[in-house]
Coordinates of C-alpha atoms in Angstrom, one line a residue:
X185 CA -2.0 -27.7 4.2
X186 CA -0.6 -25.3 6.7
X187 CA 1.5 -22.1 6.4
X188 CA 4.3 -22.2 8.7
X189 CA 4.5 -19.3 11.6
X190 CA 7.3 -18.0 13.4
X191 CA 7.3 -19.3 16.8
X192 CA 9.0 -16.5 18.3
X193 CA 9.0 -12.7 16.6
X194 CA 12.0 -10.6 17.8
X195 CA 10.2 -8.0 19.5
X196 CA 11.5 -5.0 17.8
X197 CA 12.2 -4.3 14.0
X198 CA 15.1 -4.5 12.5
X199 CA 16.7 -3.3 8.9
X200 CA 17.0 -5.7 6.5
X201 CA 19.2 -5.4 3.4
X202 CA 17.4 -6.5 -0.3
X203 CA 21.0 -8.7 -0.6
X204 CA 19.6 -10.6 2.2
X205 CA 16.4 -11.4 0.7
X206 CA 17.2 -12.5 -2.5
X207 CA 20.2 -14.8 -0.8
X208 CA 17.9 -16.4 1.6
X209 CA 14.7 -16.4 -0.2
X210 CA 13.7 -20.3 -1.5
X211 CA 11.1 -21.4 -2.8
X212 CA 10.2 -23.9 -0.3
X213 CA 10.1 -20.2 1.7
X214 CA 7.9 -18.4 -1.0
X215 CA 5.2 -22.1 -0.6
X216 CA 4.5 -21.1 2.9
X217 CA 6.6 -25.1 3.8
X218 CA 10.2 -23.6 4.8
X219 CA 10.7 -20.5 7.3
X220 CA 13.1 -18.3 6.6
X221 CA 17.1 -19.0 8.4
X222 CA 15.9 -16.5 11.4
X223 CA 19.4 -16.3 12.9
X224 CA 21.0 -16.2 9.3
X225 CA 19.0 -13.3 8.4
X226 CA 19.4 -11.3 12.6
X227 CA 23.3 -12.0 12.0
X228 CA 22.4 -9.6 9.0
X229 CA 20.1 -6.9 10.0
X230 CA 20.9 -3.6 10.5
X231 CA 19.6 -3.0 14.1
X232 CA 17.6 0.9 15.0
X233 CA 19.4 3.5 17.0
X234 CA 17.5 2.8 20.8
X235 CA 16.2 6.0 20.6
X236 CA 13.7 5.1 17.1
X237 CA 13.4 1.4 17.9
X238 CA 11.3 2.3 21.6
X239 CA 8.7 3.1 18.5
X240 CA 9.7 -0.3 16.4
X241 CA 7.6 -2.3 18.6
X242 CA 6.5 -5.3 17.0
X243 CA 3.9 -7.2 18.8
X244 CA 1.2 -4.7 18.0
X245 CA 1.5 -5.3 14.2
X246 CA 2.0 -9.1 14.8
X247 CA -1.8 -8.6 16.8
X248 CA -3.3 -6.9 13.7
X249 CA -1.8 -9.5 11.5
X250 CA -2.6 -12.2 13.1
X251 CA -6.0 -10.9 13.2
X252 CA -6.7 -9.6 9.4
X253 CA -6.0 -13.6 8.5
X254 CA -8.5 -14.5 11.2
X255 CA -11.2 -12.1 10.0
X256 CA -11.0 -12.3 6.3
X257 CA -10.4 -16.2 5.9
X258 CA -12.1 -16.5 3.3
X259 CA -11.2 -14.1 1.1
X260 CA -7.9 -12.4 1.1
X261 CA -7.9 -10.0 -1.1
X262 CA -10.4 -8.0 1.2
X263 CA -8.6 -8.0 3.6
X264 CA -6.5 -5.3 2.3
X265 CA -9.2 -2.6 3.0
X266 CA -9.3 -3.7 6.2
X267 CA -5.1 -3.6 7.6
X268 CA -4.0 -0.7 5.4
X269 CA -5.1 1.8 7.1
X270 CA -4.7 0.0 10.4
X271 CA -1.5 -0.9 9.7
X272 CA -0.7 2.6 8.6
X273 CA -1.5 4.3 12.5
X274 CA 0.0 1.7 14.0
X275 CA 3.1 1.1 12.2
X276 CA 4.0 4.9 12.0
X277 CA 7.0 6.9 10.0
X278 CA 7.0 9.4 7.7
X279 CA 8.0 9.0 4.7
X280 CA 11.2 8.9 4.3
X281 CA 11.8 6.3 7.0
X282 CA 9.3 4.5 5.2
X283 CA 11.2 4.6 1.4
X284 CA 13.6 2.7 3.2
X285 CA 12.8 -1.3 2.4
X286 CA 14.9 -2.5 4.0
X287 CA 11.9 -2.2 7.2
X288 CA 9.0 -4.0 4.7
X289 CA 12.1 -7.0 4.6
X290 CA 12.1 -6.9 7.6
X291 CA 8.4 -7.2 8.6
X292 CA 8.4 -9.8 5.3
X293 CA 10.9 -11.8 6.4
X294 CA 11.0 -12.5 10.0
X295 CA 8.2 -11.4 11.4
X296 CA 5.8 -12.4 9.2
X297 CA 6.1 -14.5 6.1
X298 CA 3.2 -16.3 6.8
X299 CA 1.1 -13.3 6.3
X300 CA 2.8 -13.0 2.9
X301 CA 1.8 -16.6 2.0
X302 CA -0.9 -16.2 3.2
X303 CA -2.6 -13.7 1.5
X304 CA -0.7 -13.5 -1.8
X305 CA 0.8 -17.7 -2.4
X306 CA -0.4 -18.4 -5.8
X307 CA -2.9 -21.9 -6.6
X308 CA -1.5 -25.2 -6.4
X309 CA -1.1 -26.5 -10.0
X310 CA 0.2 -30.4 -10.9
X311 CA 3.8 -29.4 -10.3
X312 CA 3.5 -28.3 -6.8
X313 CA 2.2 -25.9 -4.1
X314 CA 2.0 -22.3 -5.2
X315 CA 4.4 -19.4 -4.3
X316 CA 3.8 -15.9 -3.1
X317 CA 6.2 -14.2 -6.0
X318 CA 10.0 -12.8 -4.9
X319 CA 8.1 -9.0 -5.1
X320 CA 5.8 -10.0 -2.5
X321 CA 8.6 -10.5 0.4
X322 CA 11.1 -7.6 -1.3
X323 CA 9.9 -5.3 -4.4
X324 CA 8.8 -2.0 -5.5
X325 CA 6.5 0.1 -2.9
X326 CA 3.6 -0.9 -4.8
X327 CA 4.0 -5.0 -5.3
X328 CA 5.6 -5.9 -0.9
X329 CA 3.2 -7.2 0.8
X330 CA 3.2 -4.5 3.6
X331 CA 4.7 -1.7 1.8
X332 CA 2.1 -1.4 -0.7
X333 CA -0.8 -1.3 2.1
X334 CA 0.9 1.6 4.0
X335 CA 2.1 3.5 1.2
X336 CA -2.0 3.6 -0.2
X337 CA -3.0 4.8 2.9
X338 CA -0.5 6.8 3.4
X339 CA -0.7 9.1 -1.1
X340 CA -4.7 8.0 -0.5
X341 CA -5.6 9.2 3.2
X342 CA -7.6 12.5 3.2
X343 CA -5.9 13.8 6.9
X344 CA -7.6 12.0 9.4
X345 CA -9.8 10.2 7.5
X346 CA -9.0 6.8 6.1
X347 CA -12.1 6.4 4.5
X348 CA -10.5 7.2 0.8
X349 CA -8.2 4.5 1.8
X350 CA -10.5 1.5 1.9
X351 CA -12.5 3.0 -1.1
X352 CA -9.0 2.7 -3.4
X353 CA -8.7 -1.4 -1.5
X354 CA -11.9 -2.4 -3.3
X355 CA -10.0 -2.9 -6.1
X356 CA -6.6 -4.5 -6.9
X357 CA -6.0 -2.6 -9.7
X358 CA -5.8 0.7 -7.5
X359 CA -3.3 -0.6 -5.9
X360 CA -1.6 -2.4 -8.9
X361 CA -1.9 0.7 -11.5
X362 CA -3.0 3.3 -9.9
X363 CA -0.5 3.7 -6.9
X364 CA 2.2 3.8 -9.2
X365 CA 1.1 7.3 -10.7
X366 CA 3.0 10.1 -10.2
X367 CA 0.2 12.5 -10.4
X368 CA -0.8 11.0 -6.9
X369 CA 1.8 12.9 -4.6
X370 CA -1.1 15.8 -5.3
X371 CA -3.5 14.6 -2.7
X372 CA -6.5 17.0 -4.5
X373 CA -5.5 14.7 -8.4
X374 CA -5.3 11.6 -5.2
X375 CA -9.1 12.3 -4.1
X376 CA -11.2 13.5 -6.9
X377 CA -9.8 9.9 -9.0
X378 CA -11.0 8.4 -5.9
X379 CA -14.4 10.0 -5.9
X380 CA -14.7 8.5 -9.7
X381 CA -13.3 5.3 -8.6
X382 CA -15.6 4.9 -5.4
X383 CA -18.6 6.3 -8.2
X384 CA -18.0 3.5 -10.5
X385 CA -17.5 0.9 -8.6
X386 CA -20.3 1.5 -6.6
X387 CA -22.6 1.2 -9.9
X388 CA -21.4 -1.8 -10.7
X389 CA -20.3 -1.6 -14.0
X390 CA -18.9 -4.5 -15.3
X391 CA -14.6 -5.4 -15.7
X392 CA -13.8 -2.4 -12.8
X393 CA -10.3 -3.7 -12.6
X394 CA -10.3 -2.3 -16.5
X395 CA -12.3 0.8 -15.9
X396 CA -10.1 1.6 -13.0
X397 CA -6.9 0.6 -15.1
X398 CA -7.8 2.6 -18.4
X399 CA -9.0 5.9 -16.2
X400 CA -5.3 6.0 -14.3
X401 CA -3.9 5.8 -17.6
X402 CA -5.9 9.1 -19.0
X403 CA -5.5 10.8 -16.3
X404 CA -1.4 10.4 -15.8
X405 CA -1.1 10.9 -19.4
X406 CA -3.4 14.1 -18.8
X407 CA -1.1 14.7 -16.2
X408 CA 2.2 15.7 -18.3
X409 CA 0.4 18.2 -20.3
X410 CA -2.1 20.3 -17.9
X411 CA -1.1 20.8 -14.4
X412 CA -3.3 19.6 -12.0
X413 CA -1.5 21.3 -9.3
X414 CA -2.2 25.1 -11.1
X415 CA -5.9 24.3 -11.4
X416 CA -6.1 22.1 -8.1
X417 CA -3.9 24.4 -5.4
X418 CA -3.1 22.4 -2.7
X419 CA -1.3 23.8 0.8
X420 CA 1.7 21.3 2.0
X421 CA 0.3 19.4 5.5
X422 CA 1.0 19.9 8.6
X423 CA 4.9 18.9 9.6
X424 CA 4.7 19.7 12.8
X425 CA 1.0 17.4 13.3
X426 CA 2.5 14.5 11.5
X427 CA 5.4 14.2 13.9
X428 CA 3.5 14.7 17.3
X429 CA 0.8 12.2 15.7
X430 CA 4.1 9.7 14.9
X431 CA 5.5 10.5 19.0
X432 CA 2.1 9.9 20.6
X433 CA 1.3 6.7 19.8
X434 CA 3.3 4.5 17.5
X435 CA 3.3 0.9 17.8
X436 CA 0.0 0.7 20.1
X437 CA -3.0 -1.3 19.1
X438 CA -5.9 0.0 17.1
X439 CA -9.4 -0.4 17.2
X440 CA -10.8 -3.2 14.8
X441 CA -14.1 -2.5 14.9
X442 CA -14.0 1.1 13.6
X443 CA -11.8 3.0 11.1
X444 CA -8.4 4.5 13.3
X445 CA -7.5 8.5 13.3
X446 CA -4.7 9.6 10.7
X447 CA -2.8 12.7 11.5
X448 CA -4.5 15.7 11.8
X449 CA -2.4 17.6 9.5
X450 CA -4.2 19.3 7.0
X451 CA -7.5 17.7 5.0
X452 CA -7.4 18.3 0.8
X453 CA -10.0 22.0 0.6
X454 CA -13.1 20.7 -1.2
X455 CA -13.3 23.0 -3.6
X456 CA -9.7 22.0 -4.9
X457 CA -10.9 18.3 -5.6
X458 CA -14.3 19.6 -7.2
X459 CA -12.3 21.9 -9.9
X460 CA -10.6 18.5 -11.0
X461 CA -14.3 15.7 -10.6
X462 CA -15.1 17.8 -14.0
X463 CA -12.5 16.4 -15.8
X464 CA -11.9 13.3 -14.4
X465 CA -15.2 12.6 -15.3
X466 CA -14.6 13.3 -18.8
X467 CA -11.1 11.3 -19.0
X468 CA -13.0 8.4 -17.2
X469 CA -15.9 8.1 -20.0
X470 CA -13.2 9.0 -22.7
X471 CA -10.6 6.7 -21.6
X472 CA -10.0 3.6 -24.4
X473 CA -10.8 0.2 -22.4
X474 CA -8.8 -3.0 -23.2
X475 CA -10.2 -4.7 -26.1
X476 CA -11.1 -8.4 -25.7
X477 CA -10.7 -11.1 -28.0
X478 CA -13.2 -14.3 -28.7
X479 CA -11.1 -16.4 -26.7
X480 CA -11.2 -14.4 -23.9
X481 CA -7.4 -12.8 -24.8
X482 CA -6.9 -9.9 -24.0
X483 CA -5.6 -6.6 -26.2
X484 CA -4.1 -3.3 -24.7
X485 CA -6.3 -0.5 -27.1
X486 CA -3.9 2.5 -27.0
X487 CA -3.5 2.4 -23.1
X488 CA -0.4 3.1 -21.9
X489 CA 0.4 2.2 -18.2
X490 CA 2.9 4.6 -16.2
X491 CA 6.9 3.4 -16.4
X492 CA 6.8 2.8 -12.4
X493 CA 9.1 4.9 -10.1
X494 CA 11.7 3.1 -8.4
X495 CA 11.2 2.0 -4.7
X496 CA 10.8 4.6 -2.0
X497 CA 8.2 6.8 -4.4
X498 CA 9.1 10.1 -5.7
X499 CA 7.8 12.8 -4.1
X500 CA 6.7 15.9 -5.2
X501 CA 7.1 18.4 -2.2
X502 CA 10.1 19.3 0.4
X503 CA 7.7 18.4 3.3
X504 CA 7.0 15.5 1.6
X505 CA 11.0 14.1 3.1
X506 CA 9.7 14.5 6.5

């Protein structure tokens, strides 16, 4: 059974309040059998100011999502690593703009509800057709269908290099768990974590998601007593370069066959990442994995998942609010 797609999405993004999503989102929409009520949702939206609206065109994003659905029809989760850097480079935002959940609500409910269902709909059961959970339409930054990809690209990119983002998206537990951590606001920590994670994914460790979760929890717990920014000094990204990148190409169509280039706002110094690797490798080896019972159930073994941060992300430096 096919998923319904909007016939004529609006030309420009707008801001859709959370309350409007709660009011109109139902099982028919979550299963892809019904379209969200476009007229009612449009009335509930807040328009961008004219200057901002000029760089909020929906067509390039809609084209990108259509290509992702075509390209990854047989492996929906694989779309994340392809889409995250391209969405970030197409919908160019400051962190403050990306922290506004209303933009992501509009993308999910008005511009591309079909993508949310395509990517996140669960399996059909005897009780009926599978659905995409409500949090995929409007939810925390690490859960909502599109904000999770944008923030993954923002927090794991190394300046203009999106290659670490592709590595981060190879395992869903990086997006589900690691993306929640306060410590990844520190850029050397984020890059060191992805290097370690990429290493054991390349090695083909069994139960890689368990390794990701245990390692992430260990790094976060150690970060409560060890100050990573003392061990591995970072410099603030160049805010002027970021703004120039945003102005130069917001809304432009990016290439599909090669990674786009992010903002040239400064890469992490290699020696800062290298300073953290020995500690992180030690944490990885010592981090307790889930204990599995003979019935196949999981029991957590001394691994605490960090408390979720509020939507919008806690930012660590004044420059992050650009």
